[in-house]
mmCIF file of C-alpha atoms and ligand atoms in Angstrom:
data_model
loop_
_atom_site.group_PDB
_atom_site.id
_atom_site.type_symbol
_atom_site.label_atom_id
_atom_site.label_comp_id
_atom_site.label_asym_id
_atom_site.label_seq_id
_atom_site.Cartn_x
_atom_site.Cartn_y
_atom_site.Cartn_z
ATOM 1 C CA MET A 1 -17.144 -28.063 -6.022
ATOM 2 C CA SER A 2 -15.827 -26.850 -2.851
ATOM 3 C CA GLU A 3 -13.554 -23.059 -2.726
ATOM 4 C CA ARG A 4 -9.837 -24.897 -2.045
ATOM 5 C CA VAL A 5 -9.848 -20.807 0.184
ATOM 6 C CA VAL A 6 -12.323 -18.462 1.149
ATOM 7 C CA ILE A 7 -11.142 -15.321 2.773
ATOM 8 C CA ILE A 8 -13.922 -14.031 4.477
ATOM 9 C CA GLY A 9 -13.678 -9.763 4.990
ATOM 10 C CA SER A 10 -11.462 -7.200 3.302
ATOM 11 C CA GLY A 11 -9.567 -5.044 5.182
ATOM 12 C CA PRO A 12 -5.025 -5.250 4.971
ATOM 13 C CA ALA A 13 -5.674 -8.771 6.175
ATOM 14 C CA GLY A 14 -7.775 -10.424 4.440
ATOM 15 C CA TRP A 15 -6.165 -8.462 1.103
ATOM 16 C CA ALA A 16 -2.553 -9.720 1.668
ATOM 17 C CA ALA A 17 -4.295 -13.082 2.199
ATOM 18 C CA ALA A 18 -5.668 -12.910 -0.429
ATOM 19 C CA ILE A 19 -2.504 -12.092 -3.138
ATOM 20 C CA TYR A 20 -0.423 -14.665 -1.306
ATOM 21 C CA ALA A 21 -3.250 -17.579 -1.611
ATOM 22 C CA ALA A 22 -3.351 -16.286 -5.598
ATOM 23 C CA ARG A 23 -0.110 -16.421 -6.001
ATOM 24 C CA ALA A 24 0.307 -19.713 -5.136
ATOM 25 C CA ASN A 25 -2.716 -20.364 -7.350
ATOM 26 C CA LEU A 26 -5.279 -21.534 -4.684
ATOM 27 C CA LYS A 27 -7.917 -19.081 -6.950
ATOM 28 C CA PRO A 28 -9.221 -17.574 -3.770
ATOM 29 C CA LEU A 29 -12.493 -16.036 -2.616
ATOM 30 C CA VAL A 30 -13.414 -12.807 -1.081
ATOM 31 C CA ILE A 31 -16.372 -12.440 1.153
ATOM 32 C CA GLU A 32 -15.720 -8.796 1.019
ATOM 33 C CA GLY A 33 -18.980 -7.673 3.338
ATOM 34 C CA ALA A 34 -21.880 -6.096 1.941
ATOM 35 C CA ILE A 35 -22.929 -2.487 0.816
ATOM 36 C CA THR A 36 -25.475 -2.119 3.527
ATOM 37 C CA GLU A 37 -26.457 1.226 6.167
ATOM 38 C CA ALA A 38 -26.285 -1.211 8.510
ATOM 39 C CA ASN A 39 -22.641 -1.485 8.050
ATOM 40 C CA ARG A 40 -22.434 2.023 7.572
ATOM 41 C CA ILE A 41 -23.532 2.994 10.599
ATOM 42 C CA GLN A 42 -22.113 0.129 12.609
ATOM 43 C CA GLY A 43 -18.902 0.479 10.689
ATOM 44 C CA THR A 44 -18.325 -2.974 9.269
ATOM 45 C CA LEU A 45 -18.781 -1.905 4.799
ATOM 46 C CA PRO A 46 -16.405 -3.743 2.924
ATOM 47 C CA LEU A 47 -12.763 -2.684 3.394
ATOM 48 C CA GLY A 48 -13.053 -2.466 7.006
ATOM 49 C CA GLN A 49 -11.909 0.111 9.096
ATOM 50 C CA LEU A 50 -8.941 1.148 7.161
ATOM 51 C CA ALA A 51 -11.101 2.500 4.804
ATOM 52 C CA LEU A 52 -12.995 4.757 7.352
ATOM 53 C CA THR A 53 -9.362 7.027 7.696
ATOM 54 C CA SER A 54 -7.912 9.749 6.048
ATOM 55 C CA GLU A 55 -4.287 10.320 5.396
ATOM 56 C CA VAL A 56 -2.104 6.846 6.237
ATOM 57 C CA GLU A 57 1.167 7.867 7.867
ATOM 58 C CA ASN A 58 2.550 4.763 9.536
ATOM 59 C CA TYR A 59 2.265 2.398 6.518
ATOM 60 C CA PRO A 60 5.774 1.402 5.204
ATOM 61 C CA GLY A 61 6.828 2.024 1.785
ATOM 62 C CA PHE A 62 3.711 5.032 1.773
ATOM 63 C CA PRO A 63 5.662 7.755 2.934
ATOM 64 C CA THR A 64 3.210 11.293 4.015
ATOM 65 C CA GLY A 65 3.898 14.014 1.127
ATOM 66 C CA ASP A 66 4.442 13.659 -2.872
ATOM 67 C CA LEU A 67 5.236 10.752 -2.987
ATOM 68 C CA ALA A 68 6.852 11.189 -6.360
ATOM 69 C CA ALA A 69 9.344 13.437 -5.238
ATOM 70 C CA TYR A 70 9.531 11.566 -2.529
ATOM 71 C CA VAL A 71 10.774 8.799 -4.427
ATOM 72 C CA LYS A 72 12.761 11.458 -6.600
ATOM 73 C CA THR A 73 14.867 12.079 -3.311
ATOM 74 C CA GLY A 74 14.992 9.215 -1.256
ATOM 75 C CA VAL A 75 16.236 6.711 -3.659
ATOM 76 C CA SER A 76 19.581 7.016 -5.512
ATOM 77 C CA PRO A 77 19.140 8.791 -9.279
ATOM 78 C CA GLU A 78 20.325 5.032 -10.981
ATOM 79 C CA ARG A 79 17.397 3.411 -9.460
ATOM 80 C CA TYR A 80 14.409 5.949 -9.751
ATOM 81 C CA LEU A 81 11.831 5.523 -11.744
ATOM 82 C CA PRO A 82 10.417 8.240 -13.111
ATOM 83 C CA GLU A 83 7.121 6.916 -13.598
ATOM 84 C CA HIS A 84 5.660 7.749 -9.552
ATOM 85 C CA THR A 85 3.336 10.417 -9.607
ATOM 86 C CA GLY A 86 1.152 11.508 -6.461
ATOM 87 C CA HIS A 87 0.767 12.027 -2.830
ATOM 88 C CA GLY A 88 0.945 10.328 -0.062
ATOM 89 C CA ILE A 89 -1.819 7.184 0.609
ATOM 90 C CA THR A 90 -5.109 7.556 2.335
ATOM 91 C CA GLY A 91 -6.694 4.484 3.724
ATOM 92 C CA PRO A 92 -8.966 3.896 1.195
ATOM 93 C CA GLU A 93 -6.235 4.200 -1.319
ATOM 94 C CA LEU A 94 -4.726 2.375 -0.257
ATOM 95 C CA LEU A 95 -7.211 -0.885 0.389
ATOM 96 C CA GLU A 96 -8.062 -0.134 -3.326
ATOM 97 C CA LEU A 97 -4.826 -0.745 -3.944
ATOM 98 C CA MET A 98 -5.049 -4.059 -2.328
ATOM 99 C CA ARG A 99 -8.107 -5.403 -3.839
ATOM 100 C CA GLN A 100 -7.118 -4.645 -7.101
ATOM 101 C CA GLN A 101 -3.800 -5.854 -6.320
ATOM 102 C CA ALA A 102 -5.405 -8.657 -5.171
ATOM 103 C CA THR A 103 -8.137 -9.111 -8.588
ATOM 104 C CA ASN A 104 -4.613 -8.863 -10.433
ATOM 105 C CA PHE A 105 -4.071 -12.269 -9.284
ATOM 106 C CA GLY A 106 -6.702 -14.377 -9.983
ATOM 107 C CA THR A 107 -8.711 -13.072 -6.667
ATOM 108 C CA ARG A 108 -12.319 -13.218 -7.378
ATOM 109 C CA ILE A 109 -15.383 -11.699 -4.914
ATOM 110 C CA ILE A 110 -18.413 -11.310 -3.692
ATOM 111 C CA THR A 111 -20.036 -8.114 -1.749
ATOM 112 C CA HIS A 112 -22.135 -9.979 0.907
ATOM 113 C CA ASP A 113 -21.927 -10.298 4.889
ATOM 114 C CA VAL A 114 -21.096 -14.131 5.548
ATOM 115 C CA VAL A 115 -24.422 -14.966 8.181
ATOM 116 C CA ASP A 116 -23.553 -18.558 8.818
ATOM 117 C CA VAL A 117 -21.085 -21.043 8.936
ATOM 118 C CA ASP A 118 -20.646 -24.756 9.597
ATOM 119 C CA PHE A 119 -17.108 -25.577 10.968
ATOM 120 C CA SER A 120 -18.237 -28.361 12.393
ATOM 121 C CA LYS A 121 -17.750 -30.734 8.485
ATOM 122 C CA HIS A 122 -15.109 -30.266 6.322
ATOM 123 C CA PRO A 123 -15.610 -29.144 3.739
ATOM 124 C CA PHE A 124 -16.496 -25.959 5.506
ATOM 125 C CA LYS A 125 -19.860 -24.563 4.757
ATOM 126 C CA MET A 126 -20.424 -20.620 4.774
ATOM 127 C CA LYS A 127 -24.039 -18.708 4.517
ATOM 128 C CA THR A 128 -24.385 -15.301 2.990
ATOM 129 C CA ASP A 129 -27.394 -12.816 3.263
ATOM 130 C CA ASP A 130 -29.571 -12.669 0.769
ATOM 131 C CA GLY A 131 -29.088 -9.298 -0.996
ATOM 132 C CA ALA A 132 -29.785 -8.349 -4.258
ATOM 133 C CA ASP A 133 -28.752 -11.238 -5.707
ATOM 134 C CA GLY A 134 -30.239 -13.680 -3.184
ATOM 135 C CA GLY A 135 -27.899 -15.812 -0.392
ATOM 136 C CA GLN A 136 -24.959 -18.486 -1.447
ATOM 137 C CA GLU A 137 -24.088 -21.635 -0.087
ATOM 138 C CA ILE A 138 -20.106 -22.065 -0.271
ATOM 139 C CA GLU A 139 -18.411 -24.825 0.580
ATOM 140 C CA ALA A 140 -14.613 -24.195 1.419
ATOM 141 C CA LEU A 141 -11.712 -26.771 2.345
ATOM 142 C CA ALA A 142 -9.737 -23.493 3.866
ATOM 143 C CA VAL A 143 -11.031 -20.679 5.678
ATOM 144 C CA ILE A 144 -9.254 -17.159 6.787
ATOM 145 C CA ILE A 145 -11.031 -15.620 8.824
ATOM 146 C CA ALA A 146 -10.168 -10.992 8.616
ATOM 147 C CA THR A 147 -13.448 -9.834 9.335
ATOM 148 C CA GLY A 148 -11.431 -7.197 11.733
ATOM 149 C CA ALA A 149 -13.309 -4.971 14.379
ATOM 150 C CA ARG A 150 -15.321 -2.293 14.827
ATOM 151 C CA ALA A 151 -15.733 1.110 16.939
ATOM 152 C CA ASN A 152 -17.421 0.778 20.110
ATOM 153 C CA TYR A 153 -20.216 3.191 21.522
ATOM 154 C CA LEU A 154 -20.712 4.162 25.842
ATOM 155 C CA GLY A 155 -23.938 2.376 25.098
ATOM 156 C CA LEU A 156 -26.191 5.172 26.026
ATOM 157 C CA PRO A 157 -29.524 5.657 24.458
ATOM 158 C CA SER A 158 -29.543 8.702 23.088
ATOM 159 C CA GLU A 159 -26.602 7.611 20.971
ATOM 160 C CA ASP A 160 -28.939 5.223 19.550
ATOM 161 C CA ARG A 161 -31.072 7.619 19.035
ATOM 162 C CA PHE A 162 -29.214 10.231 17.478
ATOM 163 C CA LYS A 163 -26.922 7.701 15.554
ATOM 164 C CA ASN A 164 -27.386 9.443 11.998
ATOM 165 C CA ASN A 165 -28.222 12.620 13.310
ATOM 166 C CA GLY A 166 -25.317 14.029 15.649
ATOM 167 C CA VAL A 167 -23.482 11.150 16.570
ATOM 168 C CA SER A 168 -20.206 9.214 14.774
ATOM 169 C CA ALA A 169 -17.928 7.306 15.587
ATOM 170 C CA CYS A 170 -15.884 8.238 12.833
ATOM 171 C CA ALA A 171 -14.634 11.329 12.555
ATOM 172 C CA VAL A 172 -12.870 10.871 9.025
ATOM 173 C CA CYS A 173 -16.230 9.654 7.498
ATOM 174 C CA ASP A 174 -18.917 12.327 9.022
ATOM 175 C CA GLY A 175 -16.599 15.645 10.452
ATOM 176 C CA ALA A 176 -17.054 17.414 7.109
ATOM 177 C CA LEU A 177 -20.713 17.173 6.994
ATOM 178 C CA PRO A 178 -22.067 20.751 7.383
ATOM 179 C CA ARG A 179 -24.008 20.253 10.637
ATOM 180 C CA PHE A 180 -20.731 19.810 11.971
ATOM 181 C CA ARG A 181 -19.063 23.317 10.415
ATOM 182 C CA ASN A 182 -17.831 26.632 13.115
ATOM 183 C CA LYS A 183 -19.506 24.441 15.794
ATOM 184 C CA PRO A 184 -18.629 22.723 18.738
ATOM 185 C CA LEU A 185 -18.019 18.901 19.160
ATOM 186 C CA VAL A 186 -17.711 16.809 21.373
ATOM 187 C CA VAL A 187 -15.007 13.140 21.103
ATOM 188 C CA VAL A 188 -14.719 10.773 24.466
ATOM 189 C CA GLY A 189 -11.892 8.501 25.038
ATOM 190 C CA GLY A 190 -8.636 8.969 25.133
ATOM 191 C CA GLY A 191 -6.539 6.426 23.176
ATOM 192 C CA ASP A 192 -4.515 7.239 19.818
ATOM 193 C CA SER A 193 -8.547 7.226 18.112
ATOM 194 C CA ALA A 194 -9.580 10.166 20.475
ATOM 195 C CA MET A 195 -6.682 11.680 19.557
ATOM 196 C CA GLU A 196 -7.173 11.822 15.652
ATOM 197 C CA GLU A 197 -10.768 12.904 16.237
ATOM 198 C CA ALA A 198 -10.256 15.716 17.976
ATOM 199 C CA THR A 199 -7.567 16.790 16.271
ATOM 200 C CA TYR A 200 -9.033 15.765 12.888
ATOM 201 C CA LEU A 201 -12.296 17.818 14.091
ATOM 202 C CA THR A 202 -10.674 20.828 14.471
ATOM 203 C CA HIS A 203 -9.971 21.546 10.842
ATOM 204 C CA PHE A 204 -14.805 21.621 10.714
ATOM 205 C CA ALA A 205 -15.638 22.539 14.272
ATOM 206 C CA SER A 206 -15.117 26.318 16.087
ATOM 207 C CA GLN A 207 -14.243 23.753 19.164
ATOM 208 C CA VAL A 208 -13.579 20.401 20.492
ATOM 209 C CA TYR A 209 -14.263 19.225 24.094
ATOM 210 C CA LEU A 210 -12.789 16.048 24.354
ATOM 211 C CA VAL A 211 -13.924 13.391 27.108
ATOM 212 C CA HIS A 212 -12.098 11.350 29.028
ATOM 213 C CA ARG A 213 -12.063 9.206 32.413
ATOM 214 C CA ARG A 214 -8.824 9.462 33.683
ATOM 215 C CA ASP A 215 -6.771 12.293 34.202
ATOM 216 C CA SER A 216 -3.938 10.464 31.597
ATOM 217 C CA PHE A 217 -4.169 9.915 27.786
ATOM 218 C CA ARG A 218 -3.797 6.382 27.405
ATOM 219 C CA ALA A 219 -2.363 7.518 23.547
ATOM 220 C CA SER A 220 0.986 7.714 22.552
ATOM 221 C CA LYS A 221 2.849 10.537 23.652
ATOM 222 C CA ILE A 222 3.734 12.381 20.294
ATOM 223 C CA MET A 223 -0.612 11.544 19.354
ATOM 224 C CA SER A 224 -1.402 13.372 23.161
ATOM 225 C CA ASP A 225 1.069 15.940 22.657
ATOM 226 C CA ARG A 226 -0.534 17.577 18.707
ATOM 227 C CA VAL A 227 -3.911 17.465 21.167
ATOM 228 C CA LEU A 228 -2.769 19.429 24.321
ATOM 229 C CA ALA A 229 -0.747 22.017 22.044
ATOM 230 C CA ASN A 230 -3.875 22.723 19.415
ATOM 231 C CA PRO A 231 -6.161 25.802 20.642
ATOM 232 C CA LYS A 232 -8.969 24.424 19.540
ATOM 233 C CA ILE A 233 -9.053 21.168 21.469
ATOM 234 C CA THR A 234 -10.190 21.448 25.117
ATOM 235 C CA VAL A 235 -9.533 18.760 27.585
ATOM 236 C CA LYS A 236 -12.468 18.015 29.930
ATOM 237 C CA TRP A 237 -10.216 15.312 32.195
ATOM 238 C CA ASN A 238 -11.677 12.633 34.557
ATOM 239 C CA SER A 239 -15.406 12.964 33.248
ATOM 240 C CA VAL A 240 -17.729 10.809 31.758
ATOM 241 C CA VAL A 241 -20.563 12.005 29.233
ATOM 242 C CA GLU A 242 -23.714 11.110 31.161
ATOM 243 C CA GLU A 243 -26.342 11.912 27.909
ATOM 244 C CA VAL A 244 -25.666 13.008 24.631
ATOM 245 C CA LEU A 245 -28.842 15.182 24.640
ATOM 246 C CA GLY A 246 -30.975 16.921 21.098
ATOM 247 C CA ASP A 247 -34.180 17.278 18.930
ATOM 248 C CA ASP A 248 -34.995 14.019 16.939
ATOM 249 C CA ASN A 249 -35.548 17.217 14.133
ATOM 250 C CA PRO A 250 -32.885 15.561 11.287
ATOM 251 C CA ARG A 251 -32.748 19.730 10.559
ATOM 252 C CA VAL A 252 -31.898 19.656 14.021
ATOM 253 C CA GLY A 253 -30.582 15.831 15.817
ATOM 254 C CA VAL A 254 -27.383 16.713 18.464
ATOM 255 C CA THR A 255 -27.685 19.641 20.588
ATOM 256 C CA GLY A 256 -25.545 19.335 23.188
ATOM 257 C CA VAL A 257 -23.717 16.761 26.058
ATOM 258 C CA ARG A 258 -24.091 15.549 29.351
ATOM 259 C CA ILE A 259 -20.861 15.561 30.993
ATOM 260 C CA LYS A 260 -19.922 14.217 35.132
ATOM 261 C CA SER A 261 -16.982 14.959 36.752
ATOM 262 C CA LEU A 262 -15.992 12.280 38.676
ATOM 263 C CA LYS A 263 -13.383 14.327 40.713
ATOM 264 C CA ASP A 264 -16.268 16.254 42.603
ATOM 265 C CA ASN A 265 -20.017 14.574 40.577
ATOM 266 C CA GLN A 266 -20.413 18.402 38.858
ATOM 267 C CA VAL A 267 -22.336 17.803 35.338
ATOM 268 C CA GLU A 268 -22.752 20.364 32.741
ATOM 269 C CA GLU A 269 -24.045 20.684 29.798
ATOM 270 C CA VAL A 270 -22.031 21.587 27.254
ATOM 271 C CA PRO A 271 -23.148 22.758 23.536
ATOM 272 C CA ALA A 272 -22.586 20.368 20.971
ATOM 273 C CA ALA A 273 -23.360 19.757 17.254
ATOM 274 C CA GLY A 274 -22.334 16.127 16.915
ATOM 275 C CA TYR A 275 -20.973 13.520 19.678
ATOM 276 C CA PHE A 276 -18.006 11.182 18.411
ATOM 277 C CA ALA A 277 -16.859 7.956 20.222
ATOM 278 C CA ALA A 278 -13.367 6.807 20.076
ATOM 279 C CA ILE A 279 -12.895 4.316 23.238
ATOM 280 C CA GLY A 280 -11.940 1.618 21.065
ATOM 281 C CA HIS A 281 -13.245 -1.791 19.688
ATOM 282 C CA THR A 282 -14.998 -4.340 19.611
ATOM 283 C CA PRO A 283 -13.921 -7.643 16.987
ATOM 284 C CA ASN A 284 -16.203 -9.062 14.034
ATOM 285 C CA THR A 285 -17.080 -12.588 14.907
ATOM 286 C CA ASP A 286 -20.465 -12.877 15.886
ATOM 287 C CA PHE A 287 -21.408 -14.228 12.842
ATOM 288 C CA LEU A 288 -19.171 -17.508 13.765
ATOM 289 C CA LYS A 289 -21.820 -18.807 16.188
ATOM 290 C CA GLY A 290 -19.038 -19.713 19.020
ATOM 291 C CA GLN A 291 -18.116 -21.887 16.703
ATOM 292 C CA LEU A 292 -14.165 -21.037 16.883
ATOM 293 C CA LYS A 293 -12.929 -20.488 20.466
ATOM 294 C CA LEU A 294 -12.936 -16.829 21.589
ATOM 295 C CA THR A 295 -11.515 -14.825 24.165
ATOM 296 C CA ASP A 296 -13.405 -13.215 26.742
ATOM 297 C CA LYS A 297 -13.737 -10.277 24.459
ATOM 298 C CA LYS A 298 -14.783 -12.015 21.918
ATOM 299 C CA TYR A 299 -11.062 -12.176 19.598
ATOM 300 C CA ILE A 300 -10.752 -15.068 18.006
ATOM 301 C CA VAL A 301 -8.021 -17.128 19.969
ATOM 302 C CA TRP A 302 -4.753 -18.234 17.611
ATOM 303 C CA THR A 303 -4.115 -21.649 18.893
ATOM 304 C CA THR A 304 -0.498 -22.068 18.163
ATOM 305 C CA PRO A 305 2.213 -19.094 18.876
ATOM 306 C CA GLN A 306 3.157 -17.885 15.853
ATOM 307 C CA ARG A 307 0.460 -19.045 13.704
ATOM 308 C CA THR A 308 -2.590 -18.500 12.880
ATOM 309 C CA TYR A 309 -4.596 -21.715 13.229
ATOM 310 C CA THR A 310 -7.409 -21.699 15.170
ATOM 311 C CA SER A 311 -9.401 -23.573 17.065
ATOM 312 C CA ILE A 312 -11.315 -25.155 14.073
ATOM 313 C CA ASP A 313 -8.059 -27.477 12.096
ATOM 314 C CA GLY A 314 -8.285 -25.316 8.586
ATOM 315 C CA VAL A 315 -9.557 -21.764 9.744
ATOM 316 C CA PHE A 316 -7.400 -19.275 10.511
ATOM 317 C CA ALA A 317 -7.488 -15.976 11.648
ATOM 318 C CA SER A 318 -5.833 -13.177 10.612
ATOM 319 C CA GLY A 319 -6.118 -9.029 11.163
ATOM 320 C CA ASP A 320 -7.550 -7.564 13.852
ATOM 321 C CA VAL A 321 -10.081 -10.141 14.347
ATOM 322 C CA ALA A 322 -7.420 -11.689 16.912
ATOM 323 C CA ASP A 323 -5.365 -9.282 17.634
ATOM 324 C CA ASP A 324 -6.724 -6.802 19.854
ATOM 325 C CA TYR A 325 -3.019 -5.840 20.299
ATOM 326 C CA TYR A 326 -0.765 -4.585 17.441
ATOM 327 C CA ARG A 327 -3.834 -3.544 15.603
ATOM 328 C CA GLN A 328 -2.642 -2.395 13.015
ATOM 329 C CA ALA A 329 -2.862 -1.826 9.379
ATOM 330 C CA ILE A 330 1.123 -3.984 8.749
ATOM 331 C CA THR A 331 -0.182 -6.047 11.260
ATOM 332 C CA ALA A 332 -2.911 -6.400 9.818
ATOM 333 C CA ALA A 333 -1.429 -7.344 6.404
ATOM 334 C CA GLY A 334 1.376 -9.654 8.066
ATOM 335 C CA THR A 335 -0.546 -11.727 9.596
ATOM 336 C CA GLY A 336 -2.804 -12.387 6.688
ATOM 337 C CA CYS A 337 0.372 -12.922 4.558
ATOM 338 C CA MET A 338 0.586 -15.721 7.674
ATOM 339 C CA ALA A 339 -2.704 -16.934 7.347
ATOM 340 C CA ALA A 340 -2.469 -17.812 3.329
ATOM 341 C CA LEU A 341 0.745 -19.155 3.998
ATOM 342 C CA ASP A 342 -0.633 -21.376 6.471
ATOM 343 C CA ALA A 343 -3.184 -22.191 5.126
ATOM 344 C CA GLU A 344 -1.495 -23.336 1.425
ATOM 345 C CA ARG A 345 0.485 -25.635 3.750
ATOM 346 C CA TRP A 346 -1.727 -27.305 5.614
ATOM 347 C CA LEU A 347 -4.112 -27.620 2.064
ATOM 348 C CA ALA A 348 -0.905 -29.246 0.735
ATOM 349 C CA ALA A 349 -0.188 -31.407 3.563
ATOM 350 C CA LYS A 350 -3.859 -33.348 3.805
ATOM 351 C CA ASN A 351 -3.355 -33.595 0.230
ATOM 352 C CA PHE A 352 -6.113 -31.353 -1.096
ATOM 353 C CA HIS A 353 -5.358 -30.077 -4.409
HETATM 354 P P1 NAP B 1 -7.669 2.281 22.906
HETATM 355 O O1 NAP B 1 -5.866 2.294 22.722
HETATM 356 O O2 NAP B 1 -8.058 0.814 23.582
HETATM 357 O O3 NAP B 1 -8.383 3.208 24.138
HETATM 358 C C1 NAP B 1 -9.765 3.486 24.053
HETATM 359 C C2 NAP B 1 -9.767 4.267 25.636
HETATM 360 O O4 NAP B 1 -11.575 4.737 25.366
HETATM 361 C C3 NAP B 1 -9.301 4.656 26.461
HETATM 362 O O5 NAP B 1 -8.104 6.231 26.299
HETATM 363 C C4 NAP B 1 -10.041 4.178 27.285
HETATM 364 O O6 NAP B 1 -10.274 4.681 28.138
HETATM 365 C C5 NAP B 1 -11.784 4.189 26.344
HETATM 366 N N1 NAP B 1 -12.416 3.974 27.248
HETATM 367 C C6 NAP B 1 -13.053 3.221 27.009
HETATM 368 N N2 NAP B 1 -14.053 2.324 27.397
HETATM 369 C C7 NAP B 1 -14.245 3.370 27.908
HETATM 370 C C8 NAP B 1 -16.191 3.594 28.357
HETATM 371 N N3 NAP B 1 -16.451 2.971 28.571
HETATM 372 N N4 NAP B 1 -16.594 4.965 28.741
HETATM 373 C C9 NAP B 1 -15.418 5.871 28.883
HETATM 374 N N5 NAP B 1 -14.015 5.654 27.951
HETATM 375 C C10 NAP B 1 -13.551 4.774 27.930
HETATM 376 O O7 NAP B 1 -8.469 2.559 21.664
HETATM 377 P P2 NAP B 1 -8.129 3.217 20.301
HETATM 378 O O8 NAP B 1 -7.437 4.469 20.907
HETATM 379 O O9 NAP B 1 -9.503 2.841 19.420
HETATM 380 O O10 NAP B 1 -7.122 2.828 19.461
HETATM 381 C C11 NAP B 1 -6.836 1.480 19.212
HETATM 382 C C12 NAP B 1 -5.619 0.638 18.178
HETATM 383 O O11 NAP B 1 -5.062 1.746 17.482
HETATM 384 C C13 NAP B 1 -4.221 1.403 19.301
HETATM 385 O O12 NAP B 1 -3.381 0.277 19.446
HETATM 386 C C14 NAP B 1 -3.930 2.216 18.830
HETATM 387 O O13 NAP B 1 -2.400 3.155 19.086
HETATM 388 C C15 NAP B 1 -4.172 2.258 17.766
HETATM 389 N N6 NAP B 1 -4.369 3.475 17.241
HETATM 390 C C16 NAP B 1 -3.396 4.201 16.555
HETATM 391 C C17 NAP B 1 -3.791 5.420 15.415
HETATM 392 C C18 NAP B 1 -2.549 6.141 14.789
HETATM 393 O O14 NAP B 1 -1.166 5.554 14.921
HETATM 394 N N7 NAP B 1 -2.299 7.006 13.784
HETATM 395 C C19 NAP B 1 -5.028 5.381 15.488
HETATM 396 C C20 NAP B 1 -6.002 5.468 16.070
HETATM 397 C C21 NAP B 1 -5.308 3.909 17.405
HETATM 398 P P3 NAP B 1 -8.945 4.696 29.770
HETATM 399 O O15 NAP B 1 -7.145 5.301 29.238
HETATM 400 O O16 NAP B 1 -9.415 4.841 30.800
HETATM 401 O O17 NAP B 1 -9.150 2.781 29.519
#
């Protein structure tokens, strides 16, 4: 029997879609992704990118600090609920709460990757990876794609060579590893991610070199200012990373980074125990194998303004997989809600029950 709604992906967009679809009694099935080493290295584990961050400061309703104290002082006494506990929210906590909220309303979850889809016929078909309990063929009347995006690397062979051995695209996941403690580290990029990674790494590193190809940051002013004021961060302006240097021995790994100045072509080797790429993202759309219309950067195209419709009737997209502009947890959750409402109305209009 066909599922009514299948949601592929398990970041804020996926869970918001699941919460809304479940409350509309559509009994959604979420395919949350597989827990594999390949997904870990690629940054595509279940719960998505937000689960790779520490404190989330900009998701409405979750101010940084002691949440209980905030609620007590921030809400008028007659409306205060004394049972609040805890602190500000972290990315993994926020995602676990969303996942729990979705399951509380009857969402079912399978922990697999979707490896193939057939959207050419209705009901739509999806195939999952084999995994420990075997692959599954799943049919659905409506599909919501919420597979997000993953971090980019420069594409240097030496990045691949030292991945997991000093090369990373996630400071929050890997920054606290003993290999990085009290050692110089290199971050490449000039956006908010690079600012966040560089600042975070100063908690562990002796020194952070931030390599950026231009003479000004793309990042927001507040995050740039934080970096520029941090005595542990040295910015290498107008510079590119030519090579990550190191030794294949896992006890050694990365030992430095070769940087070239674009101003005078001077090359220098900066000693470093780690190299962190923070240069933007690629949407997770490979599994669609060209069945939906994509942008030139491979993001899913929303075909109707203000709607989550895609080029295939009955397939909806939400979150970063269709958004290379806002890319925030709150906007992902917002479009996840929209996709569930669009799917619900589409199913009703087609008389699918
Ligand atoms: P981004 O804003 O696209 O910035 C990517 C950076 O990497 C740019 O500075 C870019 O340089 C550089 N870059 C790209 N390709 C490169 C290459 N091949 N070689 C060298 N440098 C390269 O990406 P992001 O920093 O990941 O941020 C994505 C979105 O998430 C943004 O909207 C951001 O505001 C948001 N975000 C927010 C927070 C927060 O508020 N806490 C944290 C992280 C991210 P150019 O500047 O020269 O193009």
